[in-house]
mmCIF file of C-alpha atoms in Angstrom:
data_model
loop_
_atom_site.group_PDB
_atom_site.id
_atom_site.type_symbol
_atom_site.label_atom_id
_atom_site.label_comp_id
_atom_site.label_asym_id
_atom_site.label_seq_id
_atom_site.Cartn_x
_atom_site.Cartn_y
_atom_site.Cartn_z
ATOM 1 C CA MET A 1 0.179 0.099 -0.129
ATOM 2 C CA LYS A 2 2.688 2.280 0.282
ATOM 3 C CA LYS A 3 4.717 1.526 -2.421
ATOM 4 C CA LYS A 4 0.968 2.175 -4.404
ATOM 5 C CA TYR A 5 1.066 6.199 -2.607
ATOM 6 C CA PHE A 6 4.695 6.602 -3.377
ATOM 7 C CA LEU A 7 3.726 6.063 -7.436
ATOM 8 C CA ALA A 8 0.614 7.829 -6.730
ATOM 9 C CA LEU A 9 2.739 10.741 -5.828
ATOM 10 C CA ILE A 10 5.150 10.628 -8.325
ATOM 11 C CA VAL A 11 2.447 10.976 -10.350
ATOM 12 C CA VAL A 12 0.659 14.087 -8.572
ATOM 13 C CA THR A 13 4.292 15.777 -8.548
ATOM 14 C CA ILE A 14 5.380 15.431 -12.435
ATOM 15 C CA LEU A 15 1.900 16.502 -13.397
ATOM 16 C CA GLY A 16 1.566 19.200 -10.863
ATOM 17 C CA THR A 17 4.730 21.070 -11.724
ATOM 18 C CA GLN A 18 3.903 20.506 -15.388
ATOM 19 C CA ASN A 19 0.443 22.118 -15.362
ATOM 20 C CA MET A 20 2.010 24.612 -13.125
ATOM 21 C CA LEU A 21 4.974 25.453 -15.474
ATOM 22 C CA ALA A 22 2.827 24.855 -19.012
ATOM 23 C CA GLN A 23 4.424 28.270 -20.149
ATOM 24 C CA GLN A 24 8.098 27.472 -19.499
ATOM 25 C CA ARG A 25 11.070 26.379 -21.052
ATOM 26 C CA ILE A 26 11.482 22.698 -19.580
ATOM 27 C CA ASP A 27 14.800 20.420 -20.327
ATOM 28 C CA ILE A 28 14.315 16.296 -19.694
ATOM 29 C CA GLY A 29 18.285 15.315 -17.923
ATOM 30 C CA ILE A 30 19.834 11.632 -17.579
ATOM 31 C CA LYS A 31 22.795 11.243 -15.571
ATOM 32 C CA GLY A 32 24.950 7.646 -13.843
ATOM 33 C CA GLY A 33 27.357 8.062 -10.752
ATOM 34 C CA LEU A 34 28.944 6.330 -8.475
ATOM 35 C CA SER A 35 26.944 6.852 -4.778
ATOM 36 C CA ILE A 36 29.947 6.077 -1.918
ATOM 37 C CA PRO A 37 27.136 5.342 1.154
ATOM 38 C CA ASN A 38 27.600 5.089 4.555
ATOM 39 C CA LEU A 39 25.666 4.402 7.857
ATOM 40 C CA THR A 40 25.348 6.261 10.815
ATOM 41 C CA THR A 41 24.734 6.440 14.044
ATOM 42 C CA GLY A 42 23.979 9.271 15.736
ATOM 43 C CA SER A 43 23.843 9.038 19.338
ATOM 44 C CA THR A 44 22.167 5.530 19.178
ATOM 45 C CA ALA A 45 25.688 3.517 18.912
ATOM 46 C CA ASN A 46 25.621 0.082 20.020
ATOM 47 C CA PRO A 47 27.941 -2.926 18.795
ATOM 48 C CA VAL A 48 26.274 -4.901 16.237
ATOM 49 C CA ASN A 49 25.183 -1.294 14.448
ATOM 50 C CA SER A 50 28.253 1.083 15.020
ATOM 51 C CA GLY A 51 31.305 1.174 12.973
ATOM 52 C CA TYR A 52 30.175 0.613 8.769
ATOM 53 C CA GLY A 53 32.525 2.732 6.901
ATOM 54 C CA SER A 54 32.089 3.568 3.096
ATOM 55 C CA ARG A 55 31.304 1.113 0.114
ATOM 56 C CA LEU A 56 30.840 1.863 -3.680
ATOM 57 C CA GLY A 57 27.603 1.802 -5.081
ATOM 58 C CA ALA A 58 25.762 3.295 -8.559
ATOM 59 C CA ASP A 59 23.997 5.780 -8.295
ATOM 60 C CA PHE A 60 20.701 6.780 -11.161
ATOM 61 C CA ALA A 61 18.697 9.648 -11.913
ATOM 62 C CA MET A 62 16.551 10.487 -14.728
ATOM 63 C CA HIS A 63 14.875 14.548 -14.122
ATOM 64 C CA ALA A 64 12.513 16.966 -15.643
ATOM 65 C CA GLU A 65 13.950 21.319 -15.191
ATOM 66 C CA PHE A 66 11.123 23.645 -15.035
ATOM 67 C CA HIS A 67 12.758 26.791 -15.331
ATOM 68 C CA LEU A 68 11.012 30.048 -14.158
ATOM 69 C CA SER A 69 13.855 33.013 -14.843
ATOM 70 C CA ASN A 70 17.671 32.888 -16.763
ATOM 71 C CA HIS A 71 19.292 31.259 -13.002
ATOM 72 C CA PHE A 72 15.610 29.697 -10.993
ATOM 73 C CA SER A 73 13.712 26.283 -11.896
ATOM 74 C CA CYS A 74 12.863 23.457 -10.170
ATOM 75 C CA GLN A 75 13.249 20.511 -10.584
ATOM 76 C CA PRO A 76 11.607 17.124 -10.285
ATOM 77 C CA GLN A 77 13.833 14.230 -10.216
ATOM 78 C CA LEU A 78 13.450 10.262 -10.415
ATOM 79 C CA GLN A 79 16.850 8.516 -8.514
ATOM 80 C CA TYR A 80 17.265 4.912 -8.051
ATOM 81 C CA SER A 81 20.788 4.574 -5.551
ATOM 82 C CA GLN A 82 22.623 2.475 -3.873
ATOM 83 C CA GLN A 83 22.873 2.214 0.323
ATOM 84 C CA GLY A 84 24.330 0.815 2.836
ATOM 85 C CA GLY A 85 27.878 0.503 4.275
ATOM 86 C CA ARG A 86 30.232 -2.079 5.199
ATOM 87 C CA LYS A 87 32.625 -3.415 7.994
ATOM 88 C CA ASP A 88 35.691 -5.226 7.956
ATOM 89 C CA GLY A 89 37.039 -7.629 10.986
ATOM 90 C CA ASN A 90 36.371 -7.551 14.450
ATOM 91 C CA GLN A 91 33.166 -6.542 15.242
ATOM 92 C CA ALA A 92 29.982 -7.560 17.041
ATOM 93 C CA PHE A 93 26.431 -9.837 16.602
ATOM 94 C CA ALA A 94 23.551 -11.419 17.769
ATOM 95 C CA VAL A 95 23.801 -14.685 18.705
ATOM 96 C CA PRO A 96 22.529 -17.464 16.868
ATOM 97 C CA PRO A 97 19.263 -19.291 18.119
ATOM 98 C CA ASP A 98 21.042 -22.672 17.624
ATOM 99 C CA MET A 99 24.165 -20.487 19.406
ATOM 100 C CA THR A 100 21.928 -20.098 22.543
ATOM 101 C CA ALA A 101 21.713 -23.688 24.228
ATOM 102 C CA MET A 102 25.300 -23.285 24.342
ATOM 103 C CA PHE A 103 24.389 -21.434 27.120
ATOM 104 C CA PRO A 104 23.198 -21.674 31.017
ATOM 105 C CA PRO A 105 19.104 -20.217 30.806
ATOM 106 C CA GLY A 106 19.079 -17.076 31.634
ATOM 107 C CA GLU A 107 22.934 -16.216 30.832
ATOM 108 C CA VAL A 108 23.106 -15.646 27.048
ATOM 109 C CA PRO A 109 24.900 -12.803 25.952
ATOM 110 C CA PRO A 110 23.211 -9.284 23.844
ATOM 111 C CA TYR A 111 26.933 -10.055 21.057
ATOM 112 C CA LEU A 112 29.460 -12.411 20.430
ATOM 113 C CA TYR A 113 32.087 -11.644 18.606
ATOM 114 C CA ALA A 114 33.911 -11.926 15.489
ATOM 115 C CA ASP A 115 36.335 -11.006 12.605
ATOM 116 C CA TYR A 116 34.769 -10.981 9.397
ATOM 117 C CA LYS A 117 33.695 -8.703 6.121
ATOM 118 C CA SER A 118 29.578 -7.491 6.270
ATOM 119 C CA VAL A 119 28.472 -5.436 3.431
ATOM 120 C CA ALA A 120 25.066 -3.923 3.872
ATOM 121 C CA LYS A 121 23.644 -3.115 0.225
ATOM 122 C CA ILE A 122 19.530 -1.107 0.472
ATOM 123 C CA ASN A 123 18.834 -0.131 -3.220
ATOM 124 C CA TYR A 124 15.548 3.350 -2.631
ATOM 125 C CA LEU A 125 14.105 4.708 -5.156
ATOM 126 C CA MET A 126 14.462 7.800 -4.127
ATOM 127 C CA LEU A 127 12.058 10.985 -5.720
ATOM 128 C CA SER A 128 13.485 14.327 -5.709
ATOM 129 C CA THR A 129 11.880 17.598 -5.575
ATOM 130 C CA LEU A 130 14.719 20.276 -6.500
ATOM 131 C CA ALA A 131 15.183 24.469 -6.188
ATOM 132 C CA LYS A 132 17.562 25.539 -8.638
ATOM 133 C CA TYR A 133 19.996 28.387 -9.698
ATOM 134 C CA ARG A 134 22.488 28.991 -12.387
ATOM 135 C CA LEU A 135 24.654 31.034 -13.575
ATOM 136 C CA ALA A 136 26.624 31.455 -16.084
ATOM 137 C CA LEU A 137 30.534 31.339 -16.709
ATOM 138 C CA GLY A 138 31.369 31.870 -19.917
ATOM 139 C CA LYS A 139 29.494 32.146 -23.522
ATOM 140 C CA ASN A 140 29.457 27.497 -22.834
ATOM 141 C CA PHE A 141 29.533 26.615 -19.243
ATOM 142 C CA THR A 142 26.737 27.128 -16.406
ATOM 143 C CA GLY A 143 27.257 26.265 -12.006
ATOM 144 C CA TYR A 144 24.665 25.813 -11.030
ATOM 145 C CA VAL A 145 23.578 24.665 -7.032
ATOM 146 C CA ALA A 146 20.415 22.321 -5.916
ATOM 147 C CA ALA A 147 18.804 21.299 -3.603
ATOM 148 C CA GLY A 148 14.550 19.992 -1.659
ATOM 149 C CA PRO A 149 13.566 17.481 0.221
ATOM 150 C CA PHE A 150 13.021 13.474 -0.982
ATOM 151 C CA VAL A 151 11.028 10.382 -0.445
ATOM 152 C CA SER A 152 12.218 7.328 -1.651
ATOM 153 C CA ILE A 153 11.089 3.927 -1.007
ATOM 154 C CA VAL A 154 13.135 -0.096 -0.916
ATOM 155 C CA LEU A 155 13.155 -1.823 -3.541
ATOM 156 C CA SER A 156 15.661 -4.357 -1.713
ATOM 157 C CA ALA A 157 18.506 -4.530 0.451
ATOM 158 C CA LYS A 158 20.556 -6.990 1.838
ATOM 159 C CA ASN A 159 23.282 -8.099 4.812
ATOM 160 C CA ILE A 160 26.466 -10.104 2.880
ATOM 161 C CA THR A 161 29.117 -11.545 4.536
ATOM 162 C CA SER A 162 31.896 -13.361 4.459
ATOM 163 C CA GLY A 163 35.092 -14.406 6.286
ATOM 164 C CA ALA A 164 36.330 -17.641 8.545
ATOM 165 C CA SER A 165 37.256 -17.024 12.466
ATOM 166 C CA ILE A 166 36.890 -17.810 16.262
ATOM 167 C CA ILE A 167 33.696 -16.462 17.921
ATOM 168 C CA TYR A 168 34.933 -15.084 21.366
ATOM 169 C CA LEU A 169 32.368 -14.134 24.095
ATOM 170 C CA ASP A 170 34.483 -9.990 24.950
ATOM 171 C CA ALA A 171 35.095 -7.280 22.052
ATOM 172 C CA GLN A 172 38.581 -7.552 22.986
ATOM 173 C CA GLN A 173 39.151 -11.618 21.741
ATOM 174 C CA THR A 174 40.348 -13.168 25.129
ATOM 175 C CA THR A 175 38.159 -16.072 25.592
ATOM 176 C CA PRO A 176 37.093 -18.155 22.700
ATOM 177 C CA LEU A 177 33.616 -19.360 23.203
ATOM 178 C CA VAL A 178 34.219 -22.438 20.757
ATOM 179 C CA SER A 179 38.275 -23.238 19.567
ATOM 180 C CA THR A 180 37.579 -23.673 14.764
ATOM 181 C CA PRO A 181 37.577 -20.865 12.774
ATOM 182 C CA GLN A 182 33.218 -20.781 11.676
ATOM 183 C CA SER A 183 31.930 -19.324 8.280
ATOM 184 C CA PHE A 184 30.268 -17.035 8.077
ATOM 185 C CA ASP A 185 29.835 -16.476 4.104
ATOM 186 C CA ASN A 186 26.086 -15.419 4.448
ATOM 187 C CA THR A 187 24.103 -13.578 2.287
ATOM 188 C CA GLU A 188 20.198 -11.935 4.327
ATOM 189 C CA ASN A 189 16.969 -10.250 3.733
ATOM 190 C CA ILE A 190 17.051 -8.302 5.390
ATOM 191 C CA LYS A 191 14.666 -5.589 3.516
ATOM 192 C CA PRO A 192 11.730 -6.581 6.230
ATOM 193 C CA ASP A 193 13.858 -5.790 8.725
ATOM 194 C CA LEU A 194 13.433 -2.034 7.733
ATOM 195 C CA ARG A 195 10.972 1.016 6.913
ATOM 196 C CA PRO A 196 9.667 0.766 3.788
ATOM 197 C CA VAL A 197 10.195 4.761 3.532
ATOM 198 C CA ASN A 198 11.886 7.328 4.377
ATOM 199 C CA ALA A 199 12.545 11.251 3.942
ATOM 200 C CA GLY A 200 14.849 13.475 3.204
ATOM 201 C CA ILE A 201 17.468 16.114 1.948
ATOM 202 C CA ASN A 202 19.075 15.749 -1.532
ATOM 203 C CA GLY A 203 21.512 18.130 -3.221
ATOM 204 C CA HIS A 204 23.949 19.005 -5.646
ATOM 205 C CA VAL A 205 26.107 20.915 -7.089
ATOM 206 C CA GLY A 206 27.599 20.968 -10.963
ATOM 207 C CA ILE A 207 29.077 22.467 -13.987
ATOM 208 C CA SER A 208 27.360 22.377 -17.178
ATOM 209 C CA TYR A 209 28.805 22.613 -20.960
ATOM 210 C CA GLN A 210 26.208 23.611 -23.778
ATOM 211 C CA LEU A 211 26.108 21.513 -27.208
ATOM 212 C CA ARG A 212 24.729 22.131 -29.957
ATOM 213 C CA MET A 213 21.911 19.897 -29.260
ATOM 214 C CA GLY A 214 21.704 20.427 -25.675
ATOM 215 C CA ALA A 215 23.814 19.773 -22.527
ATOM 216 C CA VAL A 216 26.614 18.078 -20.758
ATOM 217 C CA PHE A 217 27.419 17.970 -17.652
ATOM 218 C CA ILE A 218 29.526 17.267 -14.019
ATOM 219 C CA GLU A 219 28.051 16.963 -10.499
ATOM 220 C CA GLY A 220 28.437 16.484 -6.728
ATOM 221 C CA GLY A 221 27.158 15.891 -3.986
ATOM 222 C CA GLY A 222 25.598 13.492 -1.941
ATOM 223 C CA ASN A 223 21.541 13.138 0.147
ATOM 224 C CA TYR A 224 21.114 12.203 3.509
ATOM 225 C CA GLY A 225 17.751 10.453 5.347
ATOM 226 C CA LEU A 226 16.641 11.615 7.947
ATOM 227 C CA ILE A 227 14.335 8.492 9.201
ATOM 228 C CA THR A 228 16.419 5.718 10.702
ATOM 229 C CA ILE A 229 15.767 2.801 8.836
ATOM 230 C CA GLN A 230 14.511 0.324 11.322
ATOM 231 C CA GLN A 231 11.511 -1.159 11.766
ATOM 232 C CA ASN A 232 13.290 -2.167 15.410
ATOM 233 C CA ASP A 233 15.645 -0.665 17.545
ATOM 234 C CA ALA A 234 17.201 -3.710 19.554
ATOM 235 C CA ASN A 235 19.831 -3.068 17.763
ATOM 236 C CA GLY A 236 20.449 0.419 17.200
ATOM 237 C CA LYS A 237 19.634 2.529 14.779
ATOM 238 C CA ASN A 238 21.161 3.959 11.359
ATOM 239 C CA ASN A 239 20.082 6.543 9.383
ATOM 240 C CA THR A 240 21.196 6.201 5.599
ATOM 241 C CA GLY A 241 23.800 8.474 3.509
ATOM 242 C CA ALA A 242 25.814 9.054 0.312
ATOM 243 C CA ALA A 243 27.852 11.445 -1.540
ATOM 244 C CA THR A 244 26.945 11.380 -5.519
ATOM 245 C CA VAL A 245 29.453 11.851 -8.959
ATOM 246 C CA SER A 246 27.605 11.778 -11.605
ATOM 247 C CA LEU A 247 27.445 11.998 -15.296
ATOM 248 C CA GLY A 248 24.831 13.299 -17.718
ATOM 249 C CA TYR A 249 23.350 14.790 -20.737
ATOM 250 C CA GLN A 250 20.182 16.781 -21.162
ATOM 251 C CA PHE A 251 18.427 18.437 -23.584
ATOM 252 C CA THR A 252 15.502 21.073 -24.260
ATOM 253 C CA LEU A 253 11.822 19.325 -24.795
ATOM 254 C CA ARG A 254 10.175 22.748 -26.053
#
């Protein structure tokens, strides 16, 4: 049901903006590039949801730019954004159900520790509405900055772990639970554990070069989700965020 609301919002945003700016110049653009996401914890860090570093992902978008004046425009944008983060080395994990029998009743620890790799891959479809300011930098070059809010839905989400390690009872790895390395090779679907909808801030700066039939542009920016992604905060709360670098092309529709 929430996906239907999201799709309805896309239609209303595009049609409403087009009707409002029916007499204005409209540009259509596409772009693609790199996403460098990370998962931040704020003040809710615990051994499970903290310690993430950045990973590389893909970022693609298409937009319609409605020109209000020589310098200002409104830019609805539909974007595929790969989010998430990675951990390498010593990290905590919740005690798996098949290991609870190894502890006396009532003495199961909250976390165990091991050395392995963990990558959270979360793919979003984002709808942004950006306010854009442009400034001519020469005969064919234009610089610009754009920013605005976004809403997004989760398309897929996986946590991929790999490696083998002895499992320890403590973060200092002084007390092993078992004496032989255990495999951590696994792919887990974590989409049911995440909120289906997010919202936040999106923006970028860029420079474009005018060609005969359109313009090419390069831009760098980022996005940050203001809603924590977990449905259940038992293992902490994380916010999405990513830096982006994109190359694109746009042309005048009318």
